[in-house]
XYZ file of C-alpha atoms in Angstrom:
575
model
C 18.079 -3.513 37.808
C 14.880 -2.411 39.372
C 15.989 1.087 42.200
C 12.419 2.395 41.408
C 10.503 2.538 44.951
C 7.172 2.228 43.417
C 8.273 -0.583 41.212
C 9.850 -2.569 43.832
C 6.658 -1.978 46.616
C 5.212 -3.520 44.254
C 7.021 -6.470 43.736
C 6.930 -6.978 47.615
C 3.631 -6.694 47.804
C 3.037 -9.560 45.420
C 4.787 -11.584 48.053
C 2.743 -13.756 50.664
C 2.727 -12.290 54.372
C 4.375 -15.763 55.203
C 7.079 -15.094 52.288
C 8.091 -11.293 53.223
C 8.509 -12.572 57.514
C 10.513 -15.737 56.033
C 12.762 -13.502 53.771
C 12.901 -10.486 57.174
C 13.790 -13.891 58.982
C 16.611 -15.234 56.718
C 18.464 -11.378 56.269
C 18.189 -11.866 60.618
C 15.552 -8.744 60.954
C 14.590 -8.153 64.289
C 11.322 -6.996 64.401
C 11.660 -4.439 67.645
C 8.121 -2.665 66.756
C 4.949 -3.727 66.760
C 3.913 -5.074 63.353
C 0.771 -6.457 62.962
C -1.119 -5.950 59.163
C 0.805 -7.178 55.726
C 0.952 -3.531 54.726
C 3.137 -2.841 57.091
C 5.752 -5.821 56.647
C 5.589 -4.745 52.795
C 6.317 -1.091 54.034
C 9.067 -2.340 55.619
C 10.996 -5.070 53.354
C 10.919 -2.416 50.421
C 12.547 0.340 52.775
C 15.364 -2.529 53.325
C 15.442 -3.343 49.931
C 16.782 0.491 49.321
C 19.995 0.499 51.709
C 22.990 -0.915 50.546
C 24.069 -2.466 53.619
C 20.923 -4.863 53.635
C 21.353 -6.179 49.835
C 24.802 -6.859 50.452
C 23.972 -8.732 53.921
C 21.448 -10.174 51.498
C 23.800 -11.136 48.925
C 26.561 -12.653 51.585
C 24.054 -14.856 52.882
C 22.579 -16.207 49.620
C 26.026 -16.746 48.762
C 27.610 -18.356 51.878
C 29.155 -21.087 50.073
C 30.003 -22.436 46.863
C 27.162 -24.752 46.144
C 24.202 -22.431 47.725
C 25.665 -19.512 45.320
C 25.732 -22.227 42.436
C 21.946 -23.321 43.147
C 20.716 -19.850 43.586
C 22.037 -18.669 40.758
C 20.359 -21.523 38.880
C 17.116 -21.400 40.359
C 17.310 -17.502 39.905
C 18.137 -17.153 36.649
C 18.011 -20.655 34.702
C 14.677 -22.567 35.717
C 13.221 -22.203 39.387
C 12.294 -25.684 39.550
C 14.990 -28.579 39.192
C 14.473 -32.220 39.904
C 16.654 -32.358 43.264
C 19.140 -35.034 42.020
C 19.559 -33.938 38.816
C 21.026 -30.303 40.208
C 22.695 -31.857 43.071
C 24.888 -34.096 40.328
C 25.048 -31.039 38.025
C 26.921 -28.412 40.662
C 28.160 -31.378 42.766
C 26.458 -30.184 45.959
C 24.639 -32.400 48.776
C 20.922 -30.781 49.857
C 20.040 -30.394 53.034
C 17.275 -33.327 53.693
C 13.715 -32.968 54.972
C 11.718 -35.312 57.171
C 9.219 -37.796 55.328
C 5.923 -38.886 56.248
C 4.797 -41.844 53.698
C 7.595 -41.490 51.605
C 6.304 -37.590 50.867
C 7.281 -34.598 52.038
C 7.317 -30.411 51.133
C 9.386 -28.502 53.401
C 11.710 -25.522 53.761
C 15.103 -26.588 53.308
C 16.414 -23.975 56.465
C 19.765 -22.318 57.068
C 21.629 -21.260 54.013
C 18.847 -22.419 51.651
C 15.847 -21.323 53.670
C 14.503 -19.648 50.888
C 14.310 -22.985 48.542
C 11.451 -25.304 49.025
C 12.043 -28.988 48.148
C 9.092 -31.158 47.943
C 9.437 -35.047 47.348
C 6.021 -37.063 45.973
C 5.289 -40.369 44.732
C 3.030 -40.643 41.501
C 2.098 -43.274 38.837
C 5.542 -42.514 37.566
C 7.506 -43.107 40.780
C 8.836 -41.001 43.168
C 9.371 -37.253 42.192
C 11.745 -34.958 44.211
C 12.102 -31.374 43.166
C 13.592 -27.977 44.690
C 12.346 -24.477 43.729
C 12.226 -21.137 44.608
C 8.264 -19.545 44.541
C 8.084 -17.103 41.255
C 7.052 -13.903 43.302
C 10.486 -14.313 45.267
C 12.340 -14.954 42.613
C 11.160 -11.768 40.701
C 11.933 -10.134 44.258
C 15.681 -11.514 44.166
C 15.964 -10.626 40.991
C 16.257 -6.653 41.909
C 19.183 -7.161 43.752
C 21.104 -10.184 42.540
C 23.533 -9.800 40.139
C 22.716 -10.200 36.675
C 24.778 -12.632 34.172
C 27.146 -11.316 31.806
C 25.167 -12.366 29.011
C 21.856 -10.787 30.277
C 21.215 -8.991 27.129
C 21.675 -10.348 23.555
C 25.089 -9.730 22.079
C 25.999 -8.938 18.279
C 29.129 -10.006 16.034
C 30.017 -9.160 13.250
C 32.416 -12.074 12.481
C 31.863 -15.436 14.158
C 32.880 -19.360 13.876
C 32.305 -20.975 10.754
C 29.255 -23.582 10.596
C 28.657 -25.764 7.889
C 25.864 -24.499 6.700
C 24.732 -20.812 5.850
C 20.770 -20.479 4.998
C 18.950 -17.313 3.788
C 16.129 -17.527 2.009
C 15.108 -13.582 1.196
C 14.670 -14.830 -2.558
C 13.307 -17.899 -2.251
C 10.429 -17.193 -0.265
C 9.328 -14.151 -1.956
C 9.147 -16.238 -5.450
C 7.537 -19.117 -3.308
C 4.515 -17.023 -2.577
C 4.382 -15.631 -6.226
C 4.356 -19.734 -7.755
C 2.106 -20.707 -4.536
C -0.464 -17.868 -5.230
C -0.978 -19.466 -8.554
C -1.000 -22.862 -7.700
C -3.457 -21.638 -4.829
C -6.328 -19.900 -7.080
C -5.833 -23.068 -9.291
C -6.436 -25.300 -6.158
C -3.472 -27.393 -6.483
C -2.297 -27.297 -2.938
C -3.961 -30.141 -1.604
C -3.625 -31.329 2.316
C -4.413 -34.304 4.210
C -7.708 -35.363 5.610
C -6.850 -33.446 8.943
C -6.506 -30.358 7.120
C -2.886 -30.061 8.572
C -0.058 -31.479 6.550
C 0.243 -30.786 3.147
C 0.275 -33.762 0.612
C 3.613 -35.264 -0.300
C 2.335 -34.476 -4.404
C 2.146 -30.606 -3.282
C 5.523 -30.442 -1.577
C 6.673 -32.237 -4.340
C 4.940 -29.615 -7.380
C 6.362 -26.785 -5.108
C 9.949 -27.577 -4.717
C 10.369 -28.417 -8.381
C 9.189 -25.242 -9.464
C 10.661 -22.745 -6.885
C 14.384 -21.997 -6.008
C 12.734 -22.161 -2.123
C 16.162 -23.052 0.004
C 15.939 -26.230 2.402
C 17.422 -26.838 5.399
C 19.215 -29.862 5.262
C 19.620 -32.169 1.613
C 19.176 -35.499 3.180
C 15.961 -37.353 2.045
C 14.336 -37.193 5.477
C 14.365 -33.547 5.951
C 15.204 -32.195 2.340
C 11.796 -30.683 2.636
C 10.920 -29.108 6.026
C 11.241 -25.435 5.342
C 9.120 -25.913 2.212
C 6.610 -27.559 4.608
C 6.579 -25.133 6.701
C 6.031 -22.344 4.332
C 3.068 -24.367 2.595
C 1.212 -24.518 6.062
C 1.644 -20.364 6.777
C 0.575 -19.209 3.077
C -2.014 -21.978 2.739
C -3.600 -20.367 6.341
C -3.246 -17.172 4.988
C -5.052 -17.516 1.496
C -7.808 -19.390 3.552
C -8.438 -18.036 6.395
C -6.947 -14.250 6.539
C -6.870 -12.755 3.075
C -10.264 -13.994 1.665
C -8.239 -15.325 -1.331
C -6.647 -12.108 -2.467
C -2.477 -11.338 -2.408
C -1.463 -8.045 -1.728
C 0.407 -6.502 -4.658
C 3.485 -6.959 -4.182
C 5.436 -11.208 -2.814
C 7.157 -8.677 0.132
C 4.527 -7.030 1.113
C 1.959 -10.188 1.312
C 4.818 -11.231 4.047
C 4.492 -8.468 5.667
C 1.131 -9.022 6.250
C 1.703 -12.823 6.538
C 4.406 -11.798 9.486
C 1.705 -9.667 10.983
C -1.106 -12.575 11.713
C 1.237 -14.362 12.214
C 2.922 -12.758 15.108
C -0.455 -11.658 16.652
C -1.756 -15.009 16.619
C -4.506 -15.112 14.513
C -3.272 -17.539 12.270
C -4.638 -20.408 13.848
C -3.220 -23.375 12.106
C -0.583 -24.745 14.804
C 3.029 -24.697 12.902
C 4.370 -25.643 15.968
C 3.321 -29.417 15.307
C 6.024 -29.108 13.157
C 8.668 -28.024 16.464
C 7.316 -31.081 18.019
C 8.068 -33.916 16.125
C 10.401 -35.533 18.325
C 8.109 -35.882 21.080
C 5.363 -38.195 22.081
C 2.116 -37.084 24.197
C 1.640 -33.733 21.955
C -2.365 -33.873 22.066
C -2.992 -29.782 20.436
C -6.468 -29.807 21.411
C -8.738 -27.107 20.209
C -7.371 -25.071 23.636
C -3.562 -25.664 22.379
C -1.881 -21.333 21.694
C 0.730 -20.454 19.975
C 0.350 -17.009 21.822
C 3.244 -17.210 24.012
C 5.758 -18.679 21.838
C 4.710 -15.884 18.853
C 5.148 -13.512 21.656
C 8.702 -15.053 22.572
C 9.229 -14.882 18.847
C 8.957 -10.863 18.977
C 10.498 -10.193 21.892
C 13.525 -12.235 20.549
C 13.675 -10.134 17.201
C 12.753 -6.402 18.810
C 16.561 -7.257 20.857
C 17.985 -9.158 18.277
C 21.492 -6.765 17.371
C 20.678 -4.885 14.105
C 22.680 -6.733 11.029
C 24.881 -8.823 13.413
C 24.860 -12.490 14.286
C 23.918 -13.622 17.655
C 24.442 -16.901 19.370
C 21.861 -19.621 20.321
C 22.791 -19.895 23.553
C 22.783 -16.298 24.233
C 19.023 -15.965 23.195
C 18.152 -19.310 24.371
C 19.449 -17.704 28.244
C 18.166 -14.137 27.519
C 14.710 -15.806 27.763
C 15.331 -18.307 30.997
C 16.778 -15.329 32.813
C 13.377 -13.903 32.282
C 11.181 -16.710 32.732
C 10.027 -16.718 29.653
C 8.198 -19.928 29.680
C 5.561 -21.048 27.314
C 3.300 -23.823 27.114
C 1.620 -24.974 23.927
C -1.080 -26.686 25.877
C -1.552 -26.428 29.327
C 1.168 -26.933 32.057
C 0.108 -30.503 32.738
C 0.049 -31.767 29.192
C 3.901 -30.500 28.919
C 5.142 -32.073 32.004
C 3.448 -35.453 30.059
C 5.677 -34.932 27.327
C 8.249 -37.360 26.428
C 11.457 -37.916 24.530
C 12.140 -42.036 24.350
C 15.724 -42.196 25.088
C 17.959 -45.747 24.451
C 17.856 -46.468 28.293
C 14.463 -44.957 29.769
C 11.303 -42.145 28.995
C 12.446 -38.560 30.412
C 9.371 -36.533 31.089
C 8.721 -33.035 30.298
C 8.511 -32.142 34.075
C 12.419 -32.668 34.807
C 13.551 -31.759 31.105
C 11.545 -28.734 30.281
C 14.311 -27.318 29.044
C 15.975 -30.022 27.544
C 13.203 -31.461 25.324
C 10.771 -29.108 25.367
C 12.172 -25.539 25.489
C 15.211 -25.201 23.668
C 13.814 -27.058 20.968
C 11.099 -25.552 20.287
C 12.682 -21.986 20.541
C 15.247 -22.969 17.784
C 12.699 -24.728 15.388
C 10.775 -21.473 15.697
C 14.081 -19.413 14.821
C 14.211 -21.867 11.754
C 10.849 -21.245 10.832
C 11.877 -17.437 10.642
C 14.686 -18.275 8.383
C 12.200 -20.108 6.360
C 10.139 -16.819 5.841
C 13.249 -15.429 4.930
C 13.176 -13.109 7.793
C 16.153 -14.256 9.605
C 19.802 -15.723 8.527
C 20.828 -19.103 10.147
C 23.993 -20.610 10.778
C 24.079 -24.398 11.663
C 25.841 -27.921 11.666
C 24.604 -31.322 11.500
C 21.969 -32.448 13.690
C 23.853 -33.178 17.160
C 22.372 -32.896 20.989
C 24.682 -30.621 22.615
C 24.524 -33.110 25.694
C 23.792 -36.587 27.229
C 20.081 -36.402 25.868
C 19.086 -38.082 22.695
C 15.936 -39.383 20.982
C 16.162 -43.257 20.194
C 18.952 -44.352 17.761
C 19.742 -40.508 16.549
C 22.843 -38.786 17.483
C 20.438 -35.474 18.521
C 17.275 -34.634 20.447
C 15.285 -32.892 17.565
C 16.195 -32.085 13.713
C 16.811 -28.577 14.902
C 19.474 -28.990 17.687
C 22.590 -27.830 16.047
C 21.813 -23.575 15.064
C 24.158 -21.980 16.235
C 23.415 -18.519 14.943
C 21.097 -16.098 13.632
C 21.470 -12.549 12.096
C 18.469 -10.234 10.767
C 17.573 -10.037 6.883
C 17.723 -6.799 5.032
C 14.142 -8.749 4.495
C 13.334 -9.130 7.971
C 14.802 -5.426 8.350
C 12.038 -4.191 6.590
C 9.309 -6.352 7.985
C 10.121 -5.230 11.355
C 10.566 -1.296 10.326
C 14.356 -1.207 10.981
C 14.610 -0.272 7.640
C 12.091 1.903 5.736
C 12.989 0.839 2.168
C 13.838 -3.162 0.545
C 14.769 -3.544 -2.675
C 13.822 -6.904 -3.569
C 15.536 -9.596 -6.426
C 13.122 -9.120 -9.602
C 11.141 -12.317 -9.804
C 11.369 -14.011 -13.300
C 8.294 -15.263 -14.582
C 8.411 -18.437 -15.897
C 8.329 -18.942 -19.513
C 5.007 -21.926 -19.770
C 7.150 -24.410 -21.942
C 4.002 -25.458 -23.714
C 3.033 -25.815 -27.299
C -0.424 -26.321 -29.098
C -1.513 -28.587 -31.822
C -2.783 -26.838 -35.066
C -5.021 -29.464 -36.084
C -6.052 -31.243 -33.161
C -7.016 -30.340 -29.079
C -2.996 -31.506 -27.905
C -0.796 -29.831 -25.991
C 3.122 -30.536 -26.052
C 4.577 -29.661 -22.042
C 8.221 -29.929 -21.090
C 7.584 -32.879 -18.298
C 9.802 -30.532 -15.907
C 7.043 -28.240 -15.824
C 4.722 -29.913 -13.205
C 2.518 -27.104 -12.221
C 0.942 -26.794 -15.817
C 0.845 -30.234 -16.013
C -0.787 -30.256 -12.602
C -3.334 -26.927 -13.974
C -4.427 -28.798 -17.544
C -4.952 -31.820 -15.720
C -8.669 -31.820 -15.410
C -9.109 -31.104 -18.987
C -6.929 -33.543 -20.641
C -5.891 -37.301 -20.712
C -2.148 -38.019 -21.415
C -1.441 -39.455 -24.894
C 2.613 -39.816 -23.560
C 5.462 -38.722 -21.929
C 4.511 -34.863 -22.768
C 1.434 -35.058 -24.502
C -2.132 -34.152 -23.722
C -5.537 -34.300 -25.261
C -8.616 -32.726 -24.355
C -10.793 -35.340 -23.113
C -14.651 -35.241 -22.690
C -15.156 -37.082 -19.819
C -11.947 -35.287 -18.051
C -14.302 -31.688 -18.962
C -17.558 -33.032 -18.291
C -16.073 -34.384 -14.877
C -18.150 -32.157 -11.334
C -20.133 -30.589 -13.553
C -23.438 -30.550 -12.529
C -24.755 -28.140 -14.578
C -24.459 -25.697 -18.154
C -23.293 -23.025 -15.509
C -20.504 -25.174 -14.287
C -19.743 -26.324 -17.810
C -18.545 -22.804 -19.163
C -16.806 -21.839 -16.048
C -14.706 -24.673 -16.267
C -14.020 -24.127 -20.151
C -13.492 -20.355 -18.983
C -10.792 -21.747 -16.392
C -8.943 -23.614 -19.176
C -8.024 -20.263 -21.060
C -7.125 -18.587 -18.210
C -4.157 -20.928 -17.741
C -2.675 -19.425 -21.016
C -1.816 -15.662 -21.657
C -2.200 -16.425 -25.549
C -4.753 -16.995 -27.984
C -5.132 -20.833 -28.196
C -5.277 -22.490 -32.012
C -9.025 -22.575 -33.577
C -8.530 -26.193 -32.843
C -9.119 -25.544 -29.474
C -12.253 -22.813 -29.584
C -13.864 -25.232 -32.215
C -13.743 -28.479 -29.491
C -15.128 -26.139 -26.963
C -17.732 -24.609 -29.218
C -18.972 -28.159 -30.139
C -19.245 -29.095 -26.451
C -21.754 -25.812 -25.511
C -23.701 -26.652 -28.987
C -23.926 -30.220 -28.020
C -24.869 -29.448 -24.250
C -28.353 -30.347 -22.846
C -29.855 -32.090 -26.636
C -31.430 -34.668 -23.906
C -33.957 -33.851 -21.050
C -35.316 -35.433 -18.640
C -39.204 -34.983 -18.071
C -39.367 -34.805 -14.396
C -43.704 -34.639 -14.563
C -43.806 -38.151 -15.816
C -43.877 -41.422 -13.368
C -43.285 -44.918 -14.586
C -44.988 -48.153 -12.515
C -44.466 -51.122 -13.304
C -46.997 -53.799 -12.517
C -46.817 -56.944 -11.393
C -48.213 -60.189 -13.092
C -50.977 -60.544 -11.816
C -54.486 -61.693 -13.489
C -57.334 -59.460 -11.702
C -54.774 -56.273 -11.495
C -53.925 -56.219 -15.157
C -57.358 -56.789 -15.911
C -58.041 -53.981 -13.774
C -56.059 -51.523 -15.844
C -57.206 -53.184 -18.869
C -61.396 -52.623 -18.419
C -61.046 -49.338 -16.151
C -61.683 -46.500 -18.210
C -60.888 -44.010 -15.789
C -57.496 -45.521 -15.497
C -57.188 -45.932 -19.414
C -57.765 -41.940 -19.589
C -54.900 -41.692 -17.133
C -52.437 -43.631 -18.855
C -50.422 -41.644 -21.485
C -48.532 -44.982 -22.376
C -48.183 -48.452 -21.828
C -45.820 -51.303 -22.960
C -45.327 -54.632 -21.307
C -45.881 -54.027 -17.574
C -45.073 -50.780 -17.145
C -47.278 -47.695 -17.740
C -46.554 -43.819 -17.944
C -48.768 -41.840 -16.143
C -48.308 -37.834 -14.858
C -47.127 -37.284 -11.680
C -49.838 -34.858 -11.098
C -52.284 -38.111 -11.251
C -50.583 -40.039 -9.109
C -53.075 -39.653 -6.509
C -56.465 -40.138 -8.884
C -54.155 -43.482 -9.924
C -53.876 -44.776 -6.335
C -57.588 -43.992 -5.368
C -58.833 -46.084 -8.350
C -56.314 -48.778 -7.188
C -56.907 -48.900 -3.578
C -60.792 -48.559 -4.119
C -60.253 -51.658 -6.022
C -59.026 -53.952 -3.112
C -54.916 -53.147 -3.694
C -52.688 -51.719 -1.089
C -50.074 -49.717 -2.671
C -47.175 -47.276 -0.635
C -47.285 -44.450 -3.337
């Protein structure tokens, strides 16, 4: 609770002159001297807003009855806008009404609720009818007005059981040692909007990492592993100039860091907002608010206890924590397509847009292995669900989270992590002594995947070095032997003569034909006084270096002495 004097003058003063009389006005201030400037009403509400007696006049009347103490409260400390019907049905209270004038109206809602402004409007949509309380009061009320009891975010040691436990410490730090190969090797391949990565990728990645997933079922058996393909993908790209740091953890740390300052600029929250329609992401969309969210969430987060969902989902309404991935208007276009009707982001903010979002981004965490998770089966906690599920988004049903000893570290809690040894894999791949095949175990797809532009596939685990697979993008002898290069540095072993003898014979057998760019070929047409023109000219003769049929070799360097001779001759020509 705000008692600083400073710190509450200011608050006041970020009220409008209009604002401060109406709130003197509602706590029944008689102004008995002469008041004339702003200064002086701000002077004069904060010097209230110290004595006892005038919060708890304050508090009395904000609280007069049951339902103005219920909608305070909400506006408050929930959300400080609410469609007018929809909080009227939730606390069961009847709003005072205002006057219309063609079917619209903003007005003060007097007595009692004199501080709450409803405003009713008609748009393309229909008629929209909303009460709030303006932000600056609302950060004034919120100095006095008692807080909730779960303000702050609560630890436990023990809660309720969930079906599902997820921690992915290990997995993710051997995912970014098998992606950091695959990545130099350029086998993680994405779509044409340089956004998704390709089902083949996912695919490669989750048969050859122990990388835990969310849920098992086909339609989301691969979300985290999505996710964590988009963030190190970014990172190699566009942050680390292609280089790891030494060590899997402490590339996360680093990953964490962009991550969290925003200067990873590759939108993962498309992935939070797959169960809405009207997303857009321009090239204005930011991710800044949310990342911020995200570290204010884990600097209060109880050290090596779980807390609730809820808790941190109300931690940030009570402090108007609100974010918007594009602007304000784009969210309020939002839309979750319900059995019976479209609800819009501007009356569900919270609903569809919010809470959603906040626990896909606490599952994202989990799938960096920073935080623990504790969840169900996908299942809207109320009334609102998308279209023939039983939930509003995949991520409705976390219930908990808890800090990593991973996470610990990342976030200097603790100085020191020990991490799980990461086994490298064993390449299950053997080599032909007498000719250029390789034998791989068909489990081991990201071999397969590296020799594939070398080899054609003679069967189910076979290979052969092929030519025209080699000889394929290369443009030049330069290109040539960096691609042979590439092919033994797939291997840590010395590879069968078999192998250097095949490549040998290709650089030996490189460039035995060239092209002589200085020489031109034209080919004439039939026709009688032209070909006798080449025929008797003997200035044209001592051009020619060859001639068979119709067509004659000349240098390119004559090409002009050959048109002059031609054109002086009575033929137009375009060379």
């Amino acid at each position: 609770m705000v008692t600083n004097k400073k710190e509450i003058n200011n608050i006041v003063n970020s009220l409008s002159f209009d604002d401060i009389k109406e709130i003197l006005a509602f706590n029944d201030v008689e102004i008995t001297q002469k008041i004339q400037y702003k200064n002086d009403y701000v002077k004069l509400l904060t010097e209230f807003l110290l004595k006892d007696s005038f919060i708890n006049r304050f508090l009395n009347k904000l609280n007069k009855d049951e339902c103005s103490s219920k909608i305070y409260n909400h506006l408050i400390w929930i959300n400080n806008t609410m469609n007018s019907t929809i909080i009227s049905e939730m606390y069961n209270c009847q709003l005072p009404k205002i006057r219309l004038y063609n079917g619209s109206a903003q007005g003060n809602l007097g007595d009692n609720y004199s501080l709450i402004q409803r405003e009713i409007y008609k748009s393309w949509r229909g008629v929209s009818d909303r009460i709030f309380i303006d932000k600056n009061i609302v950060n004034m009320l919120k100095i006095f007005y008692p807080k909730p009891d779960n303000y702050e975010l609560q630890g436990f040691r023990e809660v309720e059981e969930t079906k599902y436990t997820y921690n992915n410490e290990n997995g993710i730090l051997q995912f970014i040692n098998i992606i950091e190969d695959m990545l130099k090797n350029n086998l993680v391949e994405f779509g044409k909007t340089n956004e998704k990565p390709l089902v083949k990728t996912i695919h490669m990645i989750k048969s050859s990492s122990n990388i835990n997933e969310f849920y098992t079922d086909k339609k989301s058996n691969s979300l985290a592993t999505d996710m964590c393909v988009r963030t190190i993908y970014y990172y190699f790209k566009k942050i680390s100039v292609k280089k790891f740091k030494n060590t899997e953890y402490n590339t996360l740390l680093d990953v964490v860091k962009y991550l969290l300052d925003d200067k990873l600029r590759f939108f993962i929250s498309r992935t939070f907002t797959t169960h809405l329609k009207g997303v857009r992401f321009s090239s204005y969309c930011s991710e800044k608010d949310l990342f911020n969210i995200m570290k204010l969430i884990i600097n209060n987060l109880v050290s090596k206890e779980w807390v609730s969902i809820d808790n941190i989902l109300n931690f940030l309404k009570y402090r108007d924590r609100r974010f918007y991935l594009e602007n304000g208007y784009a969210v309020e276009q939002y839309r979750l397509v319900s059995d019976e009707d479209e609800m819009y982001g501007e009356d569900f903010y919270n609903e569809i847009f919010f809470e959603p979002v906040i626990k896909a981004s606490l599952f994202y965490l989990g799938a960096l292995g920073i935080l623990e998770l504790k969840y169900n089966e996908p299942k809207s906690n109320n009334n609102i669900t998308a279209k023939g599920l039983p939930y509003i988004s995949i991520w409705d049903s976390l219930e908990y989270v808890k800090i990593t000893k991973l996470g610990l570290y990342i976030f200097g809690i603790d100085k020191t992590y020990k991490a799980k040894k990461i086994e490298k894999k064993e390449l299950t791949i053997k080599f032909d002594e007498y000719k250029p095949i390789l034998t791989i175990d068909k489990s081991d797809i990201i071999t397969t995947a590296k020799i594939e532009p070398f080899t054609d596939k003679l069967d189910e685990n076979r290979y052969i070095l092929s030519y025209s697979k080699i000889f394929r993008d290369c443009k030049n002898y330069s290109a040539l032997t960096k691609k042979i290069d590439n092919f033994y540095k797939i291997f840590d072993k010395k590879l069968p003569k078999v192998f250097d003898n095949y490549f040998d014979e290709i650089k030996e057998n490189s460039n035995m034909l060239k092209r002589d760019l200085k020489l031109i070929t034209i080919e004439l047409k039939n026709n009688k006084k032209l070909l006798n023109l080449f025929i008797s000219n003997k200035k044209l003769q001592e051009l020619i270096i060859k001639a068979s049929g119709y067509r004659i070799l000349v240098l390119k360097d004559d090409i002009p002495k050959v048109s002059k001779i031609i054109k002086d001759n009575g033929f137009f020509i375009e060379f």
